[in-house]
C-alpha positions as CSV (number, residue, x, y, z in Angstrom):
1,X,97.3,124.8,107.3
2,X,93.2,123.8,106.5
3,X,92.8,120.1,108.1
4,X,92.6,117.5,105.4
5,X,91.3,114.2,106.4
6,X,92.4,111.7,104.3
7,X,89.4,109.8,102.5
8,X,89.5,106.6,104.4
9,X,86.6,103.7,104.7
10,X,84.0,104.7,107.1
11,X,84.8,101.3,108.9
12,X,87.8,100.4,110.8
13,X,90.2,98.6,108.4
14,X,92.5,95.6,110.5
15,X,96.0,95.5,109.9
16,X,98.7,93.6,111.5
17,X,102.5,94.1,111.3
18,X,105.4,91.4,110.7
19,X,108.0,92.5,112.2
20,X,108.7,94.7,115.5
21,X,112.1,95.9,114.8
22,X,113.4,100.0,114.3
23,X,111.3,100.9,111.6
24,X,107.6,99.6,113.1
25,X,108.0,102.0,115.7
26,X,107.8,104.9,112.6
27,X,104.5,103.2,111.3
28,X,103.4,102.5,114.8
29,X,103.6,106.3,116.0
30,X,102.1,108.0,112.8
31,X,99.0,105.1,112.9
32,X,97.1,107.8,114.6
33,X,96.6,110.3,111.9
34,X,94.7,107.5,110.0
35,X,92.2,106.9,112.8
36,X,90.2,104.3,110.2
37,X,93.2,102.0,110.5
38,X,93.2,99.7,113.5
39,X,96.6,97.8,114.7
40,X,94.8,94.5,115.4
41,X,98.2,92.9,116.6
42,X,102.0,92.2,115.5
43,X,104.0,89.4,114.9
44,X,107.6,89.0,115.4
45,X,110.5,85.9,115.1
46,X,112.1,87.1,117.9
47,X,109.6,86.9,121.3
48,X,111.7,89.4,122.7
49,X,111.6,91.7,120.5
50,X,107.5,91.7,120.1
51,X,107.2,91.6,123.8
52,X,109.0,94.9,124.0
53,X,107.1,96.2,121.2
54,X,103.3,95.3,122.3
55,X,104.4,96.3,125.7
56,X,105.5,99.8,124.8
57,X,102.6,100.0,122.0
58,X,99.6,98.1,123.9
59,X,98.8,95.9,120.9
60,X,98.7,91.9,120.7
61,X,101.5,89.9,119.7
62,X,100.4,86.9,117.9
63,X,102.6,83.9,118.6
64,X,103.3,82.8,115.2
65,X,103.3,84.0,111.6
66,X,100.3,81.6,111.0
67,X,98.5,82.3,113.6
68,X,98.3,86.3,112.3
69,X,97.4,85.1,108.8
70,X,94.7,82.9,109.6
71,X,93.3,85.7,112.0
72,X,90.1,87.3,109.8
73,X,90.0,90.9,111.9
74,X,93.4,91.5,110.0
75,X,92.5,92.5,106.6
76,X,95.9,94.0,105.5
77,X,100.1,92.9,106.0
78,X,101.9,95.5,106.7
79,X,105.7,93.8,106.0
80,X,108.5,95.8,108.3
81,X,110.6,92.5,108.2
82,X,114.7,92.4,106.9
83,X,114.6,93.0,103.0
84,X,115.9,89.5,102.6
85,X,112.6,88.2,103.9
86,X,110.3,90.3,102.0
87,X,109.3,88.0,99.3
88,X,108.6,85.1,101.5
89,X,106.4,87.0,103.7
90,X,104.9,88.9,101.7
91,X,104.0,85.7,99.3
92,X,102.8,83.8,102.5
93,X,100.3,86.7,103.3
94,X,98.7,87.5,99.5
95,X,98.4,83.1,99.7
96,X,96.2,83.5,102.7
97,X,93.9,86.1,101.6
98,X,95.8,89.3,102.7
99,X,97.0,92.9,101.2
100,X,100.2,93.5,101.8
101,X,102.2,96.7,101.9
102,X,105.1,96.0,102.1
103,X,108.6,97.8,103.0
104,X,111.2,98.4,100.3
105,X,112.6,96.7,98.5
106,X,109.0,95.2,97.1
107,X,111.9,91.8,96.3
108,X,115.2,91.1,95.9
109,X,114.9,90.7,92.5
110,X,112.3,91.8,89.3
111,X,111.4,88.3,88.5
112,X,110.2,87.7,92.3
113,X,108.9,90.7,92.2
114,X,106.8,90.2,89.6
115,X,105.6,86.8,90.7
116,X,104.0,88.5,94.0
117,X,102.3,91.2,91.5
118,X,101.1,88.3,89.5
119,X,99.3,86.6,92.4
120,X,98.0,89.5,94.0
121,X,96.1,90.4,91.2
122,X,95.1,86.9,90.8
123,X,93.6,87.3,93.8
124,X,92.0,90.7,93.4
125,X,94.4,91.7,96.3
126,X,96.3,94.9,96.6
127,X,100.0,95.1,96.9
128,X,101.9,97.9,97.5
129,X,105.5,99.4,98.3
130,X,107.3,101.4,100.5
131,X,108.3,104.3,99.9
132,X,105.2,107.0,100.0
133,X,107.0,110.3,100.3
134,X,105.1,110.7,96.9
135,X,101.8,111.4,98.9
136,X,103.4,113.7,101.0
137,X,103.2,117.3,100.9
138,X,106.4,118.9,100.2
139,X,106.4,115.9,97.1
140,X,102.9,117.2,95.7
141,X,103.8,120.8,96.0
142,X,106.6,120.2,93.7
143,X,104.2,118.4,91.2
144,X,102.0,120.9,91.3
145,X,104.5,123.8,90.4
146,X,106.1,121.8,87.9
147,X,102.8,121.0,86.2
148,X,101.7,125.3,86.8
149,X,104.5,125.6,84.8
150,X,106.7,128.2,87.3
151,X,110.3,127.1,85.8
152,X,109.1,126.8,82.8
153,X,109.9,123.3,80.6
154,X,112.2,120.7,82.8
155,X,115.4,120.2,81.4
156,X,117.8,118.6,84.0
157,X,117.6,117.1,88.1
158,X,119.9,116.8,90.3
159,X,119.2,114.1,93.1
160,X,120.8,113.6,96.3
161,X,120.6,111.2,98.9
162,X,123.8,111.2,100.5
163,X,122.8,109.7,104.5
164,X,126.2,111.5,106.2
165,X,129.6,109.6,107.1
166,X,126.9,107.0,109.1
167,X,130.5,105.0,109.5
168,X,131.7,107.8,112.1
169,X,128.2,108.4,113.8
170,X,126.8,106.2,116.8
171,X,125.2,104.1,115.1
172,X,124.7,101.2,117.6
173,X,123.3,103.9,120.2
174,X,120.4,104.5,117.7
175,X,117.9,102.8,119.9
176,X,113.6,103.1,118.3
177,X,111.5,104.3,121.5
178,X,110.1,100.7,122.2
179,X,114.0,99.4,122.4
180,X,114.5,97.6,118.8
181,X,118.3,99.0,117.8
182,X,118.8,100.2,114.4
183,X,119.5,97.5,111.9
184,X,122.4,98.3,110.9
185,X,123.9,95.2,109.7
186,X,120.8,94.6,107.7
187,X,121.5,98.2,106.4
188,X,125.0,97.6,104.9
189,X,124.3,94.1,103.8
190,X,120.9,95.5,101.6
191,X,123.1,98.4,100.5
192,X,122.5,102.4,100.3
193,X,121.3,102.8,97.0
194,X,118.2,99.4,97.7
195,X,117.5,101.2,100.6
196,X,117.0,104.8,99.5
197,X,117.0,105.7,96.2
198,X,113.3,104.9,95.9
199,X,112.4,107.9,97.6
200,X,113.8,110.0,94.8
201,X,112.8,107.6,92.1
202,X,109.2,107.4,92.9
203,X,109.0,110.9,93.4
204,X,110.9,111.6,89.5
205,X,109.3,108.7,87.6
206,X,105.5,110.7,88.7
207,X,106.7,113.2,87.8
208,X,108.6,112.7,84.2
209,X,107.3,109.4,83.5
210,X,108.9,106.4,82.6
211,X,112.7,106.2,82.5
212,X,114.5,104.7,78.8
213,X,117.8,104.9,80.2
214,X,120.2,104.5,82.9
215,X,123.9,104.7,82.9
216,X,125.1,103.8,86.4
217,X,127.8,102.9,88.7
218,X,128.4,101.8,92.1
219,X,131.6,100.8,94.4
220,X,132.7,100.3,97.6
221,X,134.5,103.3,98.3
222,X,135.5,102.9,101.7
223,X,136.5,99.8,104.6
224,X,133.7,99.2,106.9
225,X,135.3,97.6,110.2
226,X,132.1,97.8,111.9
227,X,131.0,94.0,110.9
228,X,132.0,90.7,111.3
229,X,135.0,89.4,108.6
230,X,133.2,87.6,105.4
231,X,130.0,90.0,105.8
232,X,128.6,90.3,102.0
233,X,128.4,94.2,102.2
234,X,126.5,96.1,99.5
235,X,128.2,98.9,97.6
236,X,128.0,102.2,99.7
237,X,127.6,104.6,97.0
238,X,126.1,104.7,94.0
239,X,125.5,107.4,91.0
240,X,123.0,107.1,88.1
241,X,122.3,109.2,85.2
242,X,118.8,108.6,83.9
243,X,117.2,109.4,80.6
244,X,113.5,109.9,80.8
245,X,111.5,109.1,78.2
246,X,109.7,112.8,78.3
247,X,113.0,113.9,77.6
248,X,114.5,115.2,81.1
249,X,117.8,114.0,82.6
250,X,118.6,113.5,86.0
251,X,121.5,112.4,87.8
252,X,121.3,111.0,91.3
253,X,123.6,109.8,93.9
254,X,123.7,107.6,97.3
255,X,126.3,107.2,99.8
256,X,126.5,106.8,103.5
257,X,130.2,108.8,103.1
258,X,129.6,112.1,101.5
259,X,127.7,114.9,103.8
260,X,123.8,114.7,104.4
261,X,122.1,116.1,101.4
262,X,118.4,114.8,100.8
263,X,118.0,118.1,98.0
264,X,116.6,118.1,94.9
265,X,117.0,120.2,92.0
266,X,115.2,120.9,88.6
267,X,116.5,122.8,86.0
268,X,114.2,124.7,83.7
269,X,114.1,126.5,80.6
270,X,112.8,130.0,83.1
271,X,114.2,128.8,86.5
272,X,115.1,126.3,89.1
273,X,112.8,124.7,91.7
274,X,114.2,123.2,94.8
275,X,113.4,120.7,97.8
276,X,115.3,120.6,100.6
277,X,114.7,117.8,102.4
278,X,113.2,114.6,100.7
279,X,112.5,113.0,104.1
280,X,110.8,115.8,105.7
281,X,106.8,116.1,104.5
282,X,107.2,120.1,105.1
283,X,110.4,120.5,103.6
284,X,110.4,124.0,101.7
285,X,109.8,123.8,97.7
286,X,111.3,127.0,96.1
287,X,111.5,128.5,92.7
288,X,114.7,130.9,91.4
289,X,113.5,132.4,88.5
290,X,116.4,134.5,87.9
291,X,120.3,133.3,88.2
292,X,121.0,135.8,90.5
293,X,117.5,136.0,92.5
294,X,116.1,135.4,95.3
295,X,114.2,131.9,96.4
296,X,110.8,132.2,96.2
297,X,108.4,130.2,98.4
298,X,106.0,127.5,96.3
299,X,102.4,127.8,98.0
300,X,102.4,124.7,100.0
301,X,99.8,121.6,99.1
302,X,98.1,121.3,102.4
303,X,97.9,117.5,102.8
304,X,96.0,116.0,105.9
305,X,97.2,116.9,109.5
306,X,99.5,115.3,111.0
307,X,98.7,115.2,115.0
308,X,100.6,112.3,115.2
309,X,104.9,112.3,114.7
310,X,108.1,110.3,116.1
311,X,111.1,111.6,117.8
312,X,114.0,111.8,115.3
313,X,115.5,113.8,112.3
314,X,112.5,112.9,109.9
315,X,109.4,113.9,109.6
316,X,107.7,111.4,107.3
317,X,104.2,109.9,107.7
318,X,105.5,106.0,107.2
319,X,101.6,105.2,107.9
320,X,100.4,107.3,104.9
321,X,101.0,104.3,102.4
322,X,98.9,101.6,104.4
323,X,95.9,104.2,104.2
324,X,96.4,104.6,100.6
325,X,96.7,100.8,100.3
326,X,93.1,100.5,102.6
327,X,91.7,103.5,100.4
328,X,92.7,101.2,97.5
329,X,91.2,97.9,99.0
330,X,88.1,99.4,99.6
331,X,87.3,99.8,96.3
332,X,86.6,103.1,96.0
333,X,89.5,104.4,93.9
334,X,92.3,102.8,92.2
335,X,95.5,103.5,94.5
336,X,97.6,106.2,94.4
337,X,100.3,103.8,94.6
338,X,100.3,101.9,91.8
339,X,101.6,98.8,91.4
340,X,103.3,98.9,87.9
341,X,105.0,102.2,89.1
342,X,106.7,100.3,92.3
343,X,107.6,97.6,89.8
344,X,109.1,100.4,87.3
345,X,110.9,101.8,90.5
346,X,112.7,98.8,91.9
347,X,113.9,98.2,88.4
348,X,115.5,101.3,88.2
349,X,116.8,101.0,91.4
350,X,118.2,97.3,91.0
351,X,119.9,98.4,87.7
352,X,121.8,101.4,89.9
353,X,123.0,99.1,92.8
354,X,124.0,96.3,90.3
355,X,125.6,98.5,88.4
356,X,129.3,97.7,89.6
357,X,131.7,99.1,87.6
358,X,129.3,100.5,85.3
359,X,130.5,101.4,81.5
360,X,134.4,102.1,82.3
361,X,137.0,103.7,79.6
362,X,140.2,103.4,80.6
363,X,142.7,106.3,79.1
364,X,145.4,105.5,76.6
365,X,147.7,108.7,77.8
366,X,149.5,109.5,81.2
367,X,151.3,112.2,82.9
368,X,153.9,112.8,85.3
369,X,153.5,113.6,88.9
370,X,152.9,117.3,89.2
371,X,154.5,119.1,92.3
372,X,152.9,122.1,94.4
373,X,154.7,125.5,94.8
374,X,157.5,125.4,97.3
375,X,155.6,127.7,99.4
376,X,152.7,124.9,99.4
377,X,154.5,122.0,101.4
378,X,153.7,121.4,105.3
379,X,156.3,121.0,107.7
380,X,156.4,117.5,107.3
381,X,156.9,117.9,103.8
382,X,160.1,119.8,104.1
383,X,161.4,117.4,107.7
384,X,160.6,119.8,110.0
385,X,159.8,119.2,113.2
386,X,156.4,120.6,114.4
Protein backbone atom coordinates (compact mmCIF):
# COMPACT_ATOMS: atom_id res chain seq x y z
CA UNK A 1 0.00 0.00 0.00
CA UNK A 2 1.64 3.72 -1.34
CA UNK A 3 2.00 5.95 2.00
CA UNK A 4 -0.58 8.66 2.19
CA UNK A 5 0.04 11.32 4.59
CA UNK A 6 -2.96 12.90 5.61
CA UNK A 7 -2.97 16.73 4.73
CA UNK A 8 -2.51 18.17 8.13
CA UNK A 9 -1.37 21.92 9.21
CA UNK A 10 2.26 22.30 8.96
CA UNK A 11 2.17 23.35 12.69
CA UNK A 12 1.49 21.29 15.63
CA UNK A 13 -2.30 21.51 16.39
CA UNK A 14 -2.98 21.27 20.65
CA UNK A 15 -5.68 19.12 21.73
CA UNK A 16 -6.68 18.04 25.05
CA UNK A 17 -8.97 15.11 25.98
CA UNK A 18 -12.00 15.08 28.70
CA UNK A 19 -12.16 12.05 29.84
CA UNK A 20 -9.58 9.07 30.49
CA UNK A 21 -11.79 6.16 30.57
CA UNK A 22 -11.81 2.79 27.83
CA UNK A 23 -12.26 4.57 24.80
CA UNK A 24 -9.24 7.38 25.19
CA UNK A 25 -6.85 4.74 25.23
CA UNK A 26 -8.23 3.99 21.29
CA UNK A 27 -7.60 7.84 20.44
CA UNK A 28 -4.62 7.86 22.52
CA UNK A 29 -2.75 4.95 20.64
CA UNK A 30 -3.72 5.88 16.94
CA UNK A 31 -2.58 9.81 17.85
CA UNK A 32 0.65 8.86 16.27
CA UNK A 33 -0.33 8.49 12.72
CA UNK A 34 -1.38 12.21 12.84
CA UNK A 35 2.04 13.38 13.95
CA UNK A 36 0.62 17.36 13.44
CA UNK A 37 -1.69 16.64 16.42
CA UNK A 38 -0.14 17.16 19.81
CA UNK A 39 -1.82 15.67 23.24
CA UNK A 40 -1.15 18.85 25.23
CA UNK A 41 -2.80 17.13 28.42
CA UNK A 42 -6.10 15.35 29.67
CA UNK A 43 -8.63 15.95 32.09
CA UNK A 44 -10.58 13.60 34.06
CA UNK A 45 -13.46 13.70 37.11
CA UNK A 46 -12.00 10.97 38.62
CA UNK A 47 -8.02 11.67 39.76
CA UNK A 48 -7.53 8.16 39.67
CA UNK A 49 -8.46 7.45 36.67
CA UNK A 50 -6.25 10.34 34.90
CA UNK A 51 -3.37 9.46 37.03
CA UNK A 52 -3.42 6.04 35.52
CA UNK A 53 -3.92 7.39 32.16
CA UNK A 54 -1.07 10.24 32.07
CA UNK A 55 1.05 7.78 33.76
CA UNK A 56 0.75 4.96 31.19
CA UNK A 57 0.56 7.76 28.27
CA UNK A 58 3.20 10.39 29.62
CA UNK A 59 0.85 13.34 29.04
CA UNK A 60 -0.36 16.15 31.65
CA UNK A 61 -3.41 15.77 33.58
CA UNK A 62 -4.89 19.15 34.20
CA UNK A 63 -6.54 19.29 37.60
CA UNK A 64 -9.83 20.66 36.59
CA UNK A 65 -12.15 21.06 33.66
CA UNK A 66 -11.44 24.84 33.80
CA UNK A 67 -8.22 24.80 34.16
CA UNK A 68 -7.92 22.79 30.48
CA UNK A 69 -10.24 25.26 28.91
CA UNK A 70 -8.64 28.32 29.91
CA UNK A 71 -5.23 26.70 28.82
CA UNK A 72 -4.47 28.55 25.15
CA UNK A 73 -1.81 25.58 23.82
CA UNK A 74 -5.13 23.48 23.55
CA UNK A 75 -6.80 24.54 20.57
CA UNK A 76 -9.21 21.61 20.16
CA UNK A 77 -11.74 19.28 22.77
CA UNK A 78 -11.63 16.08 22.09
CA UNK A 79 -14.93 14.73 24.34
CA UNK A 80 -14.39 10.84 25.43
CA UNK A 81 -16.70 11.54 28.49
CA UNK A 82 -20.18 9.23 29.35
CA UNK A 83 -22.81 10.16 26.59
CA UNK A 84 -24.93 11.70 29.32
CA UNK A 85 -22.30 14.38 29.71
CA UNK A 86 -21.72 15.25 26.17
CA UNK A 87 -23.78 18.25 25.86
CA UNK A 88 -22.50 19.89 28.92
CA UNK A 89 -19.00 19.45 28.02
CA UNK A 90 -19.05 19.93 24.89
CA UNK A 91 -21.17 23.38 25.36
CA UNK A 92 -18.59 24.44 28.17
CA UNK A 93 -15.64 24.01 25.58
CA UNK A 94 -17.20 25.84 22.25
CA UNK A 95 -18.14 28.82 25.24
CA UNK A 96 -14.50 29.08 25.91
CA UNK A 97 -13.19 29.36 22.62
CA UNK A 98 -12.59 25.56 21.75
CA UNK A 99 -13.40 22.95 18.78
CA UNK A 100 -14.81 20.14 19.92
CA UNK A 101 -14.99 16.62 18.50
CA UNK A 102 -16.79 15.06 20.18
CA UNK A 103 -17.78 11.17 20.88
CA UNK A 104 -21.24 9.86 19.89
CA UNK A 105 -23.88 10.58 20.55
CA UNK A 106 -23.11 14.53 19.33
CA UNK A 107 -26.42 15.00 22.39
CA UNK A 108 -28.97 13.29 23.96
CA UNK A 109 -31.41 14.89 22.07
CA UNK A 110 -31.91 16.93 18.40
CA UNK A 111 -32.86 20.12 20.04
CA UNK A 112 -29.53 20.11 22.18
CA UNK A 113 -27.95 19.12 19.56
CA UNK A 114 -28.72 21.71 17.57
CA UNK A 115 -28.14 24.33 20.10
CA UNK A 116 -24.26 23.30 20.23
CA UNK A 117 -24.30 23.46 16.25
CA UNK A 118 -25.84 26.85 16.66
CA UNK A 119 -23.06 28.26 18.86
CA UNK A 120 -20.27 26.71 17.28
CA UNK A 121 -20.88 28.42 14.23
CA UNK A 122 -21.56 31.49 16.02
CA UNK A 123 -18.36 31.30 17.04
CA UNK A 124 -16.71 30.31 13.68
CA UNK A 125 -15.76 27.07 15.62
CA UNK A 126 -15.82 23.57 14.31
CA UNK A 127 -17.75 20.86 15.83
CA UNK A 128 -17.70 17.48 14.91
CA UNK A 129 -18.95 13.79 15.73
CA UNK A 130 -17.87 10.58 16.33
CA UNK A 131 -17.98 8.15 14.29
CA UNK A 132 -15.32 8.49 11.22
CA UNK A 133 -15.27 5.07 9.84
CA UNK A 134 -16.41 7.17 6.75
CA UNK A 135 -12.78 8.32 6.16
CA UNK A 136 -11.54 5.12 6.45
CA UNK A 137 -10.45 2.88 3.76
CA UNK A 138 -12.49 -0.14 3.45
CA UNK A 139 -15.63 2.88 3.72
CA UNK A 140 -14.16 4.85 0.62
CA UNK A 141 -13.46 1.83 -1.36
CA UNK A 142 -17.07 0.97 -1.28
CA UNK A 143 -17.94 4.69 -2.40
CA UNK A 144 -15.79 4.46 -4.90
CA UNK A 145 -17.15 1.21 -6.53
CA UNK A 146 -20.60 2.21 -6.02
CA UNK A 147 -19.98 5.52 -7.73
CA UNK A 148 -17.68 3.36 -10.84
CA UNK A 149 -20.80 1.78 -11.14
CA UNK A 150 -19.47 -2.20 -10.64
CA UNK A 151 -23.12 -3.48 -9.41
CA UNK A 152 -24.77 -1.51 -11.40
CA UNK A 153 -27.84 0.94 -9.87
CA UNK A 154 -28.38 0.35 -5.91
CA UNK A 155 -31.56 -1.11 -5.15
CA UNK A 156 -31.51 -2.59 -1.56
CA UNK A 157 -28.81 -2.75 1.89
CA UNK A 158 -28.70 -4.87 4.31
CA UNK A 159 -26.95 -3.55 7.60
CA UNK A 160 -25.67 -5.34 10.44
CA UNK A 161 -24.36 -4.48 13.68
CA UNK A 162 -25.16 -7.23 15.79
CA UNK A 163 -22.03 -6.80 18.83
CA UNK A 164 -22.35 -10.87 19.94
CA UNK A 165 -24.31 -12.30 23.11
CA UNK A 166 -21.94 -9.34 25.11
CA UNK A 167 -24.38 -10.69 28.16
CA UNK A 168 -22.41 -14.20 28.19
CA UNK A 169 -18.87 -12.65 27.36
CA UNK A 170 -16.43 -11.27 30.24
CA UNK A 171 -17.23 -8.22 30.02
CA UNK A 172 -15.93 -6.88 33.38
CA UNK A 173 -12.41 -8.42 32.47
CA UNK A 174 -12.36 -6.02 29.44
CA UNK A 175 -9.63 -3.97 30.99
CA UNK A 176 -8.14 -0.62 28.18
CA UNK A 177 -4.10 -0.94 28.39
CA UNK A 178 -3.74 2.10 30.80
CA UNK A 179 -6.35 0.13 33.34
CA UNK A 180 -9.83 2.20 32.69
CA UNK A 181 -12.49 -1.10 32.57
CA UNK A 182 -14.98 -1.07 29.82
CA UNK A 183 -17.99 1.04 30.60
CA UNK A 184 -20.31 -1.21 30.58
CA UNK A 185 -23.01 0.23 32.58
CA UNK A 186 -22.73 3.33 30.65
CA UNK A 187 -23.14 0.97 27.58
CA UNK A 188 -26.52 -0.60 28.46
CA UNK A 189 -27.93 2.48 30.01
CA UNK A 190 -27.05 4.66 26.38
CA UNK A 191 -28.34 1.60 24.58
CA UNK A 192 -27.03 -0.54 21.41
CA UNK A 193 -28.62 1.08 18.65
CA UNK A 194 -27.10 5.23 20.30
CA UNK A 195 -24.00 3.61 20.48
CA UNK A 196 -23.55 1.96 17.11
CA UNK A 197 -25.71 2.45 14.46
CA UNK A 198 -23.88 5.64 13.44
CA UNK A 199 -21.18 3.74 12.01
CA UNK A 200 -23.55 2.29 9.38
CA UNK A 201 -25.64 5.40 9.08
CA UNK A 202 -22.94 7.80 8.32
CA UNK A 203 -21.38 5.51 6.03
CA UNK A 204 -25.22 5.00 3.97
CA UNK A 205 -26.47 8.54 4.27
CA UNK A 206 -22.75 9.54 2.09
CA UNK A 207 -23.42 7.39 0.28
CA UNK A 208 -27.41 7.50 -0.84
CA UNK A 209 -28.08 10.83 0.60
CA UNK A 210 -30.54 11.95 2.79
CA UNK A 211 -33.00 9.45 4.33
CA UNK A 212 -37.27 10.48 3.91
CA UNK A 213 -38.24 7.53 5.84
CA UNK A 214 -37.77 5.32 8.70
CA UNK A 215 -40.07 2.65 9.94
CA UNK A 216 -38.44 1.29 13.14
CA UNK A 217 -38.68 -0.78 16.19
CA UNK A 218 -36.86 -1.53 19.20
CA UNK A 219 -37.34 -3.84 22.53
CA UNK A 220 -35.82 -5.30 25.21
CA UNK A 221 -35.57 -8.65 24.21
CA UNK A 222 -33.78 -10.21 26.94
CA UNK A 223 -33.12 -9.84 31.15
CA UNK A 224 -29.95 -8.28 31.93
CA UNK A 225 -28.95 -9.38 35.59
CA UNK A 226 -25.66 -7.87 35.30
CA UNK A 227 -26.75 -4.31 36.87
CA UNK A 228 -28.05 -3.01 39.86
CA UNK A 229 -32.24 -3.31 40.30
CA UNK A 230 -33.99 0.08 38.95
CA UNK A 231 -31.12 0.61 36.28
CA UNK A 232 -32.96 2.55 33.25
CA UNK A 233 -31.57 0.16 30.60
CA UNK A 234 -31.85 1.11 26.88
CA UNK A 235 -33.47 -1.25 24.46
CA UNK A 236 -30.87 -3.98 23.30
CA UNK A 237 -31.95 -4.39 19.90
CA UNK A 238 -33.24 -2.49 17.39
CA UNK A 239 -34.25 -2.81 13.53
CA UNK A 240 -34.99 -0.01 11.02
CA UNK A 241 -36.04 0.12 7.53
CA UNK A 242 -35.03 3.25 5.83
CA UNK A 243 -36.29 4.95 2.70
CA UNK A 244 -33.73 7.07 1.02
CA UNK A 245 -34.64 9.79 -0.73
CA UNK A 246 -32.42 8.67 -4.01
CA UNK A 247 -34.62 5.90 -3.85
CA UNK A 248 -32.59 2.85 -2.20
CA UNK A 249 -33.88 0.94 0.84
CA UNK A 250 -31.94 -0.43 3.52
CA UNK A 251 -32.76 -2.27 6.50
CA UNK A 252 -30.48 -2.37 9.50
CA UNK A 253 -30.30 -4.02 12.84
CA UNK A 254 -28.45 -3.75 16.43
CA UNK A 255 -28.33 -6.09 19.23
CA UNK A 256 -25.90 -7.14 21.72
CA UNK A 257 -27.81 -10.89 21.54
CA UNK A 258 -27.68 -12.14 18.00
CA UNK A 259 -24.05 -13.34 16.72
CA UNK A 260 -21.31 -10.73 15.71
CA UNK A 261 -22.03 -9.49 12.28
CA UNK A 262 -20.63 -5.96 11.32
CA UNK A 263 -21.52 -6.86 7.21
CA UNK A 264 -22.88 -4.90 4.76
CA UNK A 265 -24.71 -5.61 1.80
CA UNK A 266 -25.84 -3.73 -1.48
CA UNK A 267 -28.08 -5.04 -3.84
CA UNK A 268 -27.76 -3.90 -7.43
CA UNK A 269 -29.45 -4.01 -10.55
CA UNK A 270 -25.89 -6.24 -12.03
CA UNK A 271 -24.56 -7.49 -8.71
CA UNK A 272 -23.87 -7.34 -4.99
CA UNK A 273 -21.06 -5.52 -3.19
CA UNK A 274 -20.02 -6.49 0.28
CA UNK A 275 -18.04 -5.32 3.50
CA UNK A 276 -17.24 -7.46 5.94
CA UNK A 277 -16.26 -5.81 8.70
CA UNK A 278 -17.57 -2.15 9.40
CA UNK A 279 -15.06 -1.77 12.30
CA UNK A 280 -12.07 -2.85 10.63
CA UNK A 281 -10.38 0.07 8.18
CA UNK A 282 -9.04 -3.03 5.89
CA UNK A 283 -11.97 -5.00 5.94
CA UNK A 284 -12.43 -6.64 2.30
CA UNK A 285 -14.96 -4.84 -0.19
CA UNK A 286 -16.22 -7.48 -2.80
CA UNK A 287 -18.44 -7.44 -5.75
CA UNK A 288 -20.69 -10.81 -7.04
CA UNK A 289 -21.67 -10.03 -10.25
CA UNK A 290 -23.25 -13.13 -11.01
CA UNK A 291 -25.76 -15.18 -8.41
CA UNK A 292 -23.77 -18.01 -8.57
CA UNK A 293 -20.17 -16.39 -8.88
CA UNK A 294 -17.34 -15.92 -7.28
CA UNK A 295 -16.41 -12.69 -4.91
CA UNK A 296 -14.33 -10.46 -6.58
CA UNK A 297 -11.85 -8.27 -4.81
CA UNK A 298 -12.67 -4.17 -5.12
CA UNK A 299 -9.12 -2.48 -5.66
CA UNK A 300 -8.51 -1.12 -2.29
CA UNK A 301 -8.47 3.05 -1.67
CA UNK A 302 -5.11 3.34 -0.13
CA UNK A 303 -5.73 5.78 2.71
CA UNK A 304 -2.81 7.09 4.87
CA UNK A 305 -0.60 4.54 6.83
CA UNK A 306 -1.33 3.50 9.79
CA UNK A 307 2.05 2.81 11.86
CA UNK A 308 0.21 3.29 14.77
CA UNK A 309 -2.81 0.52 16.15
CA UNK A 310 -4.26 -0.85 19.62
CA UNK A 311 -4.55 -4.32 20.86
CA UNK A 312 -8.11 -5.58 20.39
CA UNK A 313 -10.60 -6.99 17.78
CA UNK A 314 -10.88 -3.54 15.84
CA UNK A 315 -8.82 -1.96 13.74
CA UNK A 316 -10.18 1.55 13.50
CA UNK A 317 -8.19 4.82 13.47
CA UNK A 318 -10.41 6.62 16.35
CA UNK A 319 -7.83 9.63 15.82
CA UNK A 320 -8.69 10.09 12.11
CA UNK A 321 -11.73 12.37 12.92
CA UNK A 322 -9.74 14.88 15.24
CA UNK A 323 -7.26 15.40 12.19
CA UNK A 324 -10.13 15.90 9.95
CA UNK A 325 -11.58 18.30 12.51
CA UNK A 326 -7.85 20.21 12.74
CA UNK A 327 -7.74 19.94 8.77
CA UNK A 328 -11.14 21.76 9.03
CA UNK A 329 -10.06 24.40 11.67
CA UNK A 330 -7.30 25.35 9.82
CA UNK A 331 -9.17 26.73 7.24
CA UNK A 332 -8.00 25.18 4.45
CA UNK A 333 -10.96 22.98 3.44
CA UNK A 334 -14.36 22.59 4.57
CA UNK A 335 -14.41 19.25 6.75
CA UNK A 336 -15.04 16.06 5.59
CA UNK A 337 -17.18 15.66 8.42
CA UNK A 338 -19.77 17.83 8.05
CA UNK A 339 -21.77 19.07 10.62
CA UNK A 340 -25.37 19.01 9.03
CA UNK A 341 -24.56 15.30 8.14
CA UNK A 342 -23.84 14.32 12.00
CA UNK A 343 -26.92 16.28 12.76
CA UNK A 344 -28.95 14.25 9.89
CA UNK A 345 -27.27 11.02 11.50
CA UNK A 346 -28.24 11.31 15.14
CA UNK A 347 -31.73 11.97 13.93
CA UNK A 348 -31.92 8.92 12.27
CA UNK A 349 -30.45 7.21 14.90
CA UNK A 350 -32.64 8.76 17.78
CA UNK A 351 -35.86 7.92 15.67
CA UNK A 352 -34.50 4.02 15.64
CA UNK A 353 -33.79 3.74 19.45
CA UNK A 354 -37.02 5.61 20.29
CA UNK A 355 -38.77 3.72 18.22
CA UNK A 356 -40.39 1.28 21.00
CA UNK A 357 -42.96 -0.60 19.69
CA UNK A 358 -42.79 0.93 16.43
CA UNK A 359 -46.03 0.65 14.01
CA UNK A 360 -47.69 -2.71 15.53
CA UNK A 361 -50.76 -4.64 13.75
CA UNK A 362 -52.13 -6.99 15.80
CA UNK A 363 -53.90 -10.09 13.77
CA UNK A 364 -57.58 -10.66 13.94
CA UNK A 365 -57.24 -14.75 13.35
CA UNK A 366 -55.58 -17.56 15.46
CA UNK A 367 -54.72 -21.10 15.29
CA UNK A 368 -54.38 -24.08 17.32
CA UNK A 369 -51.26 -25.43 18.71
CA UNK A 370 -49.62 -27.53 16.00
CA UNK A 371 -47.81 -30.81 17.25
CA UNK A 372 -44.37 -32.29 15.75
CA UNK A 373 -44.24 -35.93 14.34
CA UNK A 374 -44.17 -38.60 16.88
CA UNK A 375 -40.73 -39.45 15.83
CA UNK A 376 -39.80 -35.64 16.64
CA UNK A 377 -40.25 -35.63 20.53
CA UNK A 378 -37.06 -35.95 22.98
CA UNK A 379 -37.01 -38.26 25.80
CA UNK A 380 -38.36 -35.95 27.98
CA UNK A 381 -41.11 -35.37 25.85
CA UNK A 382 -42.37 -38.96 25.89
CA UNK A 383 -41.18 -39.44 30.21
CA UNK A 384 -38.32 -41.18 29.65
CA UNK A 385 -35.60 -41.30 31.62
CA UNK A 386 -32.26 -40.22 30.02
Amino acid sequence: MTAVRYDGPAEPFGIAFVGCGYVADLYAATLPDHPFLRLVGVHDRDPARAAAFTAHHGVPAYRTAAELLADPAVRAVVNLTNPASHYEVTRAALLAGKHVYVEKPLAPDLDRARELAALAAERGLQLASAPCGLLGDAAQTAWRALREGRIGTPRLVYAELDDGPILRMPFREWISPSGAPWPYLDEFETGCTLEHAGYWLTWLTAFFGPVREVAAFSARVAPNPHVPPGTALAPDFSLACLGFEGGVTARLTTSIHAPKDYSLRVVGDEGLLTVADSWDYDSPVTVTRRPDGPAEPCPPVAGPRRRHRYPGTHSMDFARGVAELAVAAGGSRPSRLPLDHALHVLELTLAIAQAGPGSVTRPTTTFAPVAPLPWGFGPAERGEER
